[in-house]
Amino acid sequence: MNIHDLISNTSKSFLLLAICLISSPLISQVTSVNYQLKYNIDSCWYDAYLIINSGSATSVNDRTQNSSRYSIIVPVGTNINVIRNYLPLQNNQTYTGTDPVEWNINAVVGAPTIDPSHDYYRFAPLLDNESHYHDLYAGDTLKLFSLSVDTIFDCGSGIRIFENTIDPGPTAPGMGFINFSNIFRIGGSLSIYNENSPQIFPDLPYIEVPLVPTCNAGIEIDVTASTSSCQAPLSYVWTGPDSFISTDEDIVILPAETINEGDYKIKVTDHFGCKDSLTVFAFNKPNAGNDLVVCAGTVLGLSGTSPDTGSWAAAISNPGGALLSNTNPGSANVSFDLGAEGLYRFIYLNAVCSDTMEITVLPLPVTNITGDQTLCIDETTTLSPGSGGSWISNNPLNAMVSNDGLVTALAAGTGTFTFTSFSTGCSGTTDTVTINPTPSVSITGTPNVCVGSITTLVPASGGTWASDLPTVAVVDNSGLVTGMSEGTVLLTYTDTMTGCLSDPLSLNVLPTPVISIIGNDIICENSNTNLIPDTGGTWISTNPVVAVIINS
């Protein structure tokens, strides 16, 4: 290569270098950035962010950190320190850096005269070594460092980034000629800081919605609220009707009245003073009344209160055997049939809440007539069960019953019997027992009969007659009695329809008198003779035209 070529090539190189130096800032230079402060609920720190608004940086020079300021204002007395660094990275020219640059506090002004309620902190990167970002592009958001703050209140509203041209300048009273204005330089000496992006404060407590009264009892509202572990614990303040105030998490007013119904507002506050609130309209839980245990066959009146204008409904899961009727505001009737058994629920409702009355229906004891259902007086029959309870007669003049179920008939008529179980207190009643009357009998003929003579009894039909001593007297079913020998006989009648036996009739069978002629057995007209006996009876002539006789 000759000198002319060398000069020519050298000129071209200088020209190319000049073009590169002139045009490079135009195509790869970040031109505007914002600062942003975010509270991190996972780490419990504040994170300081850099937001690239425009431009880009891909060359080593354009990615190089230069002197910058990141100023934070906190409530007076608050301790704040950098607890972790992230960017830029030391010696990151070739994207291999791993150690972040330290951001340190390089100026502090506490409670300046112009703003005695705040302290001012200025943070800057330590530039002992060159440090670089990775390639930067518009829209990138980069976390530079994290801050530990020992005290946070009012939800962190007093912790913020310094506002250039708004917050006190270096010459303001008490600022000590220290400039806290934010600057950011990268790839040159020109600050490209623009403004602060909206700050991200600690989250407000989260209250689960909808907030609905539980209707467990009276007025009850259960709230579920949560916050980050950094912001715990939570505190609660309730306000409501009738000057109600409570600091409990959940509220219960029991008993409650109509005056307690209305809007209840809860304000939930976390450890940082972050607050959220909700309002719910709460109704008093109505009162359906106490749960009951009754027996099948019971008829009940239901009466609800608090308020007394609610409505009644039967639960769809109820077993059969119950009828809800006469449903008026606040009241209703329920009838359980004789076969009802189990758990029945009846719901008393107002506009929002309801209360449920549970009625346990116990079965009636099963009663049976295990003996005869038709009796005669003084006969007995048996009932079941024979134990486990007590029996009563519902017609004690007609029949009596013992607790083991033995019935004795006392008088004609009907009777039912009720058994009450010792275990349930429920009662069951038997079918009807019929008690037939004792047949009425009498002697319509002579009250006594002589041997060989007859007399008559009634009734003369509808049954059978019997003699206890047929050798003394016999009787047929028409009631005709014939004396057979001297003695006393008992005669009874059995009614064919009822099977009932009459009380016995006593009949005496008398012997035939022994008579004889002690005078002449042949006499003349107008003559007489003597017969014996001459006392103890009466004589009659069977043919008074032929002869007459006197009792002597």
XYZ file of C-alpha atoms in Angstrom:
552
model
C 0.000 0.000 0.000
C 1.427 3.444 -0.986
C 1.138 6.522 1.150
C -1.660 7.896 -1.040
C -3.719 4.810 -0.381
C -2.864 5.038 3.324
C -3.957 8.662 3.487
C -7.080 7.865 1.487
C -8.021 4.938 3.751
C -7.243 6.924 6.864
C -9.530 9.721 5.695
C -12.304 7.244 5.105
C -11.811 5.827 8.605
C -12.005 9.258 10.187
C -15.132 10.010 8.191
C -16.770 6.748 9.261
C -15.854 7.387 12.902
C -17.298 10.885 12.710
C -20.543 9.606 11.250
C -20.807 6.986 13.988
C -20.138 9.493 16.751
C -22.696 11.919 15.416
C -25.443 9.465 14.624
C -25.101 7.032 17.568
C -26.988 9.156 20.184
C -29.827 9.554 17.766
C -30.517 5.861 17.438
C -29.583 4.308 20.840
C -30.042 6.638 23.782
C -32.632 6.572 26.610
C -34.216 10.010 26.612
C -36.815 9.977 29.413
C -37.400 8.023 32.615
C -39.825 8.068 35.538
C -39.372 6.985 39.126
C -41.962 4.877 40.887
C -42.239 3.610 44.465
C -44.149 0.381 45.117
C -44.952 -1.359 48.375
C -44.172 -5.071 48.105
C -46.645 -7.152 50.168
C -44.465 -10.248 49.784
C -41.215 -8.794 51.129
C -42.745 -6.028 53.309
C -40.355 -3.550 51.659
C -40.719 -0.531 49.411
C -39.245 -1.129 45.958
C -37.736 1.791 44.024
C -38.359 1.448 40.288
C -37.035 3.037 37.111
C -39.436 3.244 34.159
C -38.058 3.787 30.634
C -40.386 6.230 28.892
C -38.599 6.642 25.571
C -35.431 5.751 23.746
C -33.284 2.700 24.135
C -29.808 1.734 25.252
C -27.905 -1.160 23.757
C -24.294 0.018 23.600
C -21.945 -0.167 26.556
C -21.738 3.607 26.812
C -25.495 4.092 26.673
C -26.018 1.426 29.320
C -23.506 2.913 31.767
C -24.845 4.349 35.048
C -23.784 7.908 35.851
C -24.423 9.941 38.961
C -28.096 10.050 39.936
C -30.361 10.962 42.859
C -33.461 9.152 44.113
C -35.000 11.106 47.009
C -37.608 9.805 49.448
C -39.695 11.741 51.996
C -40.908 9.962 55.155
C -42.795 10.989 58.318
C -40.479 12.501 60.904
C -38.656 9.930 63.002
C -39.087 7.118 60.496
C -36.040 4.924 59.956
C -35.454 4.006 56.329
C -32.575 2.045 54.832
C -31.618 0.291 51.640
C -32.030 -3.392 52.383
C -31.333 -4.854 48.944
C -29.848 -3.698 45.629
C -30.741 -4.985 42.168
C -29.537 -2.686 39.338
C -27.363 -1.631 37.694
C -24.781 -4.432 37.777
C -21.083 -3.833 38.248
C -18.858 -4.564 35.246
C -21.782 -5.579 33.101
C -20.296 -4.405 29.817
C -20.741 -7.846 28.280
C -23.924 -8.721 30.189
C -22.062 -10.967 32.614
C -22.232 -8.812 35.734
C -23.822 -10.341 38.811
C -23.102 -7.906 41.652
C -25.509 -4.991 41.897
C -24.317 -1.472 42.592
C -25.025 -0.251 46.099
C -27.528 2.560 46.482
C -26.688 4.450 49.636
C -28.048 7.345 51.630
C -25.840 10.307 50.784
C -27.882 13.092 52.374
C -30.495 13.442 55.116
C -32.428 16.423 56.421
C -34.647 15.766 59.406
C -37.730 17.833 60.165
C -36.724 20.978 58.271
C -38.284 24.227 59.373
C -40.352 24.428 56.241
C -41.708 20.889 56.759
C -41.130 19.767 60.363
C -43.356 16.706 60.064
C -41.115 14.955 57.521
C -37.574 13.734 57.070
C -35.820 13.894 53.688
C -33.534 11.124 52.400
C -31.414 11.174 49.245
C -30.153 7.931 47.729
C -27.420 7.609 45.086
C -25.584 4.735 43.406
C -22.018 4.070 44.532
C -19.929 4.446 41.372
C -16.543 3.139 42.506
C -16.689 0.713 39.598
C -18.338 1.056 36.259
C -21.846 -0.340 36.291
C -24.234 -1.071 33.502
C -27.774 -2.097 32.754
C -28.727 -4.737 30.282
C -30.233 -3.432 27.060
C -32.976 -0.922 27.759
C -36.080 -0.181 25.739
C -39.072 2.085 26.092
C -41.661 0.473 28.348
C -39.145 -1.367 30.537
C -39.671 -1.209 34.299
C -36.606 -1.981 36.411
C -36.313 -2.454 40.173
C -33.243 -0.570 41.401
C -33.288 -1.181 45.177
C -35.563 -2.009 48.113
C -36.125 0.042 51.257
C -36.849 -1.139 54.766
C -39.145 1.245 56.653
C -39.559 0.692 60.377
C -42.886 2.496 60.843
C -45.791 2.788 58.438
C -49.069 4.505 59.254
C -51.908 6.158 57.345
C -51.425 3.354 54.809
C -48.012 4.733 53.875
C -49.387 8.047 52.632
C -46.473 9.909 54.247
C -43.840 7.855 52.407
C -43.264 9.091 48.880
C -40.766 10.143 46.221
C -39.613 13.758 46.249
C -41.492 15.942 43.728
C -39.130 18.210 41.784
C -40.231 21.885 41.706
C -42.970 21.129 44.282
C -41.160 19.950 47.405
C -38.718 22.298 49.198
C -35.577 23.285 47.339
C -32.078 23.575 48.825
C -32.550 27.167 49.943
C -35.863 26.594 51.713
C -35.758 27.113 55.500
C -34.082 24.204 57.211
C -33.071 22.364 54.025
C -29.376 23.110 54.602
C -28.704 23.971 50.969
C -29.011 20.293 50.095
C -30.628 19.588 46.770
C -33.035 16.637 46.911
C -34.263 17.005 43.330
C -34.333 13.695 41.493
C -31.900 13.222 38.623
C -31.050 10.202 36.531
C -28.062 10.016 34.222
C -27.151 7.130 31.970
C -24.636 7.195 29.129
C -23.873 10.885 29.676
C -24.099 13.910 31.932
C -27.619 14.963 30.980
C -30.385 14.061 33.472
C -33.261 12.336 31.736
C -35.524 12.138 34.836
C -39.054 13.218 33.875
C -41.444 12.738 36.828
C -42.804 10.225 39.306
C -45.299 7.596 38.204
C -48.282 6.942 40.502
C -47.141 5.299 43.706
C -48.288 1.800 44.662
C -49.332 1.879 48.309
C -49.918 -1.093 50.620
C -53.082 -2.955 49.708
C -56.277 -2.115 51.504
C -57.730 -4.882 53.656
C -59.867 -7.218 51.606
C -63.432 -7.754 52.804
C -65.193 -10.664 51.181
C -68.437 -9.701 49.489
C -71.313 -10.001 49.499
C -71.450 -9.311 53.221
C -74.625 -11.091 54.231
C -76.159 -11.511 57.690
C -75.918 -15.140 58.714
C -79.377 -15.243 60.287
C -78.027 -17.589 62.953
C -79.691 -15.803 65.845
C -81.031 -12.316 66.464
C -78.849 -10.119 64.281
C -75.584 -11.835 63.376
C -73.106 -10.690 60.738
C -69.946 -12.699 60.137
C -67.200 -10.923 58.229
C -64.189 -12.428 56.498
C -61.371 -9.946 55.936
C -57.745 -10.493 55.022
C -54.506 -8.636 54.454
C -50.871 -9.433 53.797
C -48.743 -10.843 56.585
C -46.815 -7.555 56.532
C -49.923 -5.575 57.405
C -51.489 -7.835 60.033
C -53.256 -7.726 62.409
C -56.604 -6.268 61.441
C -58.886 -4.241 63.681
C -62.614 -3.715 63.287
C -65.132 -1.004 64.076
C -68.854 -1.550 63.575
C -71.505 1.153 63.693
C -75.207 0.598 63.295
C -78.755 1.458 64.316
C -79.652 2.585 67.816
C -76.105 3.984 68.342
C -74.579 0.528 67.950
C -70.754 0.356 68.198
C -68.557 -2.737 68.361
C -64.886 -3.545 67.848
C -65.460 -7.279 67.415
C -64.796 -8.963 64.090
C -68.289 -10.440 63.966
C -71.351 -8.986 65.614
C -74.165 -10.757 67.396
C -77.154 -9.018 68.936
C -79.198 -11.554 70.836
C -81.988 -11.109 71.493
C -82.648 -8.459 68.874
C -85.605 -6.175 68.372
C -86.994 -4.311 65.385
C -85.025 -1.236 66.482
C -81.821 -3.176 65.788
C -82.636 -3.671 62.103
C -80.928 -1.393 59.587
C -77.576 -0.512 58.008
C -74.454 -1.822 59.705
C -71.109 -0.432 58.541
C -67.814 -2.163 59.186
C -64.471 -0.408 58.898
C -61.468 -2.742 58.730
C -58.037 -1.267 59.479
C -54.681 -3.012 59.158
C -51.446 -2.449 61.085
C -50.401 0.267 58.590
C -53.658 2.173 58.955
C -54.993 1.029 55.573
C -58.772 0.969 55.740
C -61.717 -0.400 53.862
C -65.397 -0.446 54.719
C -68.664 -2.027 53.682
C -72.287 -1.545 54.654
C -74.920 -4.254 54.958
C -78.591 -4.055 55.857
C -79.354 -6.573 58.582
C -82.715 -7.963 59.543
C -83.441 -9.363 62.947
C -83.566 -13.140 62.831
C -87.192 -14.106 63.480
C -88.072 -16.479 66.290
C -90.128 -19.516 65.357
C -90.319 -20.726 68.939
C -88.840 -23.615 70.853
C -88.441 -27.052 69.338
C -91.097 -29.501 70.466
C -91.675 -33.198 70.973
C -95.291 -34.268 70.452
C -97.267 -37.408 69.796
C -98.933 -38.364 66.543
C -102.438 -36.994 66.288
C -101.497 -33.671 67.910
C -102.820 -30.338 66.611
C -100.555 -27.351 67.335
C -100.761 -23.611 66.957
C -97.526 -22.028 65.653
C -96.750 -18.439 66.612
C -93.648 -16.566 65.400
C -92.151 -13.407 66.856
C -89.546 -10.746 66.073
C -91.428 -9.801 63.964
C -94.927 -11.169 64.417
C -95.760 -10.554 60.753
C -93.686 -13.319 59.176
C -94.935 -16.281 57.198
C -94.852 -20.019 57.883
C -93.858 -22.794 55.500
C -93.289 -26.518 55.843
C -89.875 -27.886 54.881
C -90.045 -29.887 51.664
C -88.067 -32.681 53.343
C -90.789 -33.315 55.925
C -92.198 -36.851 56.066
C -95.875 -37.272 55.333
C -98.644 -36.969 57.853
C -98.606 -33.229 58.613
C -100.942 -30.496 57.381
C -100.092 -26.790 57.721
C -103.204 -24.613 57.672
C -104.628 -21.245 58.714
C -101.394 -19.510 57.725
C -101.905 -15.934 58.844
C -99.192 -13.312 59.392
C -97.175 -14.631 62.286
C -99.260 -17.740 62.987
C -100.391 -21.079 61.584
C -101.807 -24.430 62.647
C -100.230 -27.813 62.058
C -102.092 -31.101 62.376
C -100.340 -34.461 62.623
C -102.352 -37.507 61.672
C -102.364 -40.666 63.763
C -99.697 -42.289 61.606
C -97.247 -39.356 61.657
C -93.741 -40.096 62.878
C -90.296 -38.487 62.590
C -88.712 -35.028 62.435
C -90.765 -32.213 60.940
C -89.421 -28.716 60.265
C -91.513 -25.583 59.953
C -89.851 -22.374 58.764
C -90.772 -18.884 59.924
C -89.566 -16.212 57.490
C -89.261 -12.453 57.319
C -87.903 -10.490 54.358
C -84.388 -11.998 54.515
C -83.909 -14.283 57.491
C -85.722 -17.327 58.745
C -85.896 -19.508 61.808
C -86.792 -23.166 61.869
C -88.827 -24.948 64.493
C -88.198 -28.660 64.733
C -91.065 -30.834 65.891
C -90.289 -34.448 66.701
C -93.422 -36.556 66.347
C -93.425 -39.766 68.354
C -95.559 -42.703 67.181
C -98.647 -43.744 69.066
C -98.384 -47.126 70.804
C -100.000 -49.938 68.857
C -102.976 -51.255 70.831
C -104.947 -54.399 70.089
C -107.814 -56.410 71.551
C -106.185 -59.801 71.771
C -109.177 -61.503 73.394
C -112.887 -61.375 72.555
C -114.221 -58.054 71.301
C -117.777 -58.875 72.427
C -118.378 -59.676 76.080
C -121.106 -60.487 78.501
C -121.252 -58.871 81.897
C -118.575 -60.228 84.253
C -116.639 -61.739 81.369
C -113.034 -60.685 80.645
C -110.872 -60.054 77.609
C -107.231 -59.080 77.083
C -105.502 -56.123 75.462
C -101.955 -55.573 74.222
C -99.425 -54.335 75.102
C -99.488 -55.959 78.473
C -96.570 -53.959 79.900
C -94.541 -50.774 79.467
C -97.327 -48.367 80.253
C -100.675 -47.850 81.916
C -104.237 -48.592 80.799
C -107.387 -46.612 81.533
C -110.993 -47.339 80.672
C -112.749 -44.591 78.779
C -116.118 -46.031 79.944
C -115.425 -47.087 83.526
C -119.122 -47.755 84.320
C -119.214 -50.371 81.592
C -115.785 -51.981 81.959
C -112.614 -51.765 83.959
C -109.049 -52.603 82.896
C -105.857 -53.425 84.763
C -102.367 -52.239 83.716
C -101.580 -55.665 82.325
C -104.479 -55.265 79.873
C -107.154 -57.443 81.532
C -110.658 -56.057 80.866
C -113.665 -56.969 83.010
C -117.167 -56.218 81.749
C -119.365 -54.458 84.322
C -122.498 -53.321 82.516
C -124.114 -53.494 79.131
C -122.828 -50.980 76.601
C -119.523 -50.281 74.852
C -116.045 -49.387 75.981
C -112.674 -48.260 74.653
C -109.363 -48.369 76.454
C -106.316 -46.084 76.222
C -102.715 -47.162 76.761
C -100.049 -44.563 77.660
C -96.432 -45.560 77.041
C -94.010 -44.880 79.876
C -91.154 -44.254 77.407
C -92.837 -41.743 75.077
C -95.826 -40.471 77.000
C -97.927 -41.097 73.899
C -101.298 -42.799 74.084
C -103.132 -45.177 71.806
C -106.784 -46.197 72.022
C -108.263 -49.583 71.226
C -111.185 -50.407 69.041
C -114.562 -50.703 70.766
C -115.462 -53.590 73.015
C -119.188 -54.405 73.070
C -120.733 -55.648 76.328
C -124.076 -57.395 75.908
C -126.679 -57.404 78.677
C -127.470 -60.382 80.852
C -130.720 -61.916 79.512
C -133.779 -61.013 81.589
C -135.710 -64.138 82.720
C -138.768 -64.740 84.905
C -141.378 -67.359 85.898
C -144.690 -66.550 84.294
C -146.441 -69.630 85.683
C -146.647 -70.829 89.270
C -143.508 -70.001 91.220
C -143.323 -73.547 92.520
C -144.286 -76.717 90.800
C -145.353 -80.032 92.097
C -143.927 -83.248 90.929
C -145.591 -84.021 87.676
C -146.874 -80.468 87.290
C -145.660 -77.746 84.937
C -144.932 -74.027 85.000
C -143.701 -71.565 82.349
C -140.696 -69.253 81.972
C -139.837 -66.296 79.707
C -138.321 -65.682 77.274
C -139.998 -68.411 75.370
C -137.737 -68.074 72.274
C -134.387 -66.745 71.017
C -132.251 -68.899 73.183
C -131.845 -72.105 75.106
C -132.956 -73.058 78.611
C -131.077 -75.426 80.887
C -131.725 -77.106 84.251
C -128.881 -77.811 86.578
C -130.784 -80.837 88.029
C -132.850 -82.439 85.306
C -133.823 -85.219 87.775
C -135.692 -82.601 89.770
C -137.104 -80.585 86.857
C -136.706 -80.403 83.130
C -137.208 -77.369 80.892
C -137.536 -77.056 77.141
C -136.434 -74.098 74.964
C -139.966 -72.673 75.040
C -139.632 -72.214 78.814
C -141.974 -75.082 79.843
C -140.827 -76.613 83.157
C -141.976 -80.028 84.402
C -141.434 -81.121 87.982
C -139.799 -84.513 88.158
C -139.010 -85.033 91.806
C -138.984 -83.109 95.012
C -136.139 -80.584 95.283
C -134.814 -77.216 94.157
C -133.546 -76.599 90.672
C -131.640 -73.675 89.019
C -132.808 -72.764 85.560
C -130.655 -70.628 83.163
C -131.227 -69.103 79.772
C -128.557 -68.524 77.071
C -129.278 -65.863 74.445
C -128.485 -67.329 71.043
C -127.531 -63.919 69.555
C -125.176 -62.761 72.303
C -124.187 -66.003 73.963
C -124.830 -64.357 77.304
C -126.137 -66.460 80.197
C -128.928 -65.260 82.421
C -128.844 -65.151 86.159
C -130.288 -68.473 87.429
C -133.932 -68.850 88.408
C -134.549 -71.012 91.481
C -137.623 -73.272 91.304
C -138.921 -75.568 94.011
C -140.479 -78.891 92.978
C -142.920 -79.949 95.683
C -143.993 -83.525 96.448
C -147.576 -84.649 95.763
C -149.539 -84.590 99.123
C -150.407 -88.004 100.614
C -154.232 -88.161 101.196
C -156.493 -90.870 102.462
C -160.134 -91.515 103.455
C -160.360 -92.247 107.163
C -164.118 -92.505 107.104
C -166.365 -94.483 104.849
C -165.339 -94.447 101.277
C -168.967 -95.005 100.292
C -171.534 -92.689 101.679
C -175.148 -91.910 101.170
C -176.589 -88.694 99.891
C -176.418 -85.984 102.522
C -173.991 -88.120 104.525
C -170.274 -87.268 105.140
C -166.951 -88.895 105.636
C -163.449 -87.660 106.669
C -160.253 -87.200 104.672
C -156.696 -86.516 105.829
C -154.818 -84.382 106.127
C -157.327 -82.079 107.687
C -154.877 -79.117 108.065
C -151.996 -77.450 106.172
C -153.790 -77.044 102.906
C -157.008 -76.622 101.043
C -159.353 -79.212 99.664
C -161.461 -78.872 96.574
C -163.984 -81.134 94.998
C -163.489 -82.088 91.454
C -167.275 -82.621 91.156
C -169.021 -80.292 93.596
C -172.420 -81.242 92.153
C -171.942 -84.715 93.594
C -170.004 -83.864 96.757
C -168.489 -80.883 98.524
C -165.580 -80.742 100.953
C -164.441 -78.307 103.595
C -160.776 -77.673 104.617
C -161.219 -79.274 108.016
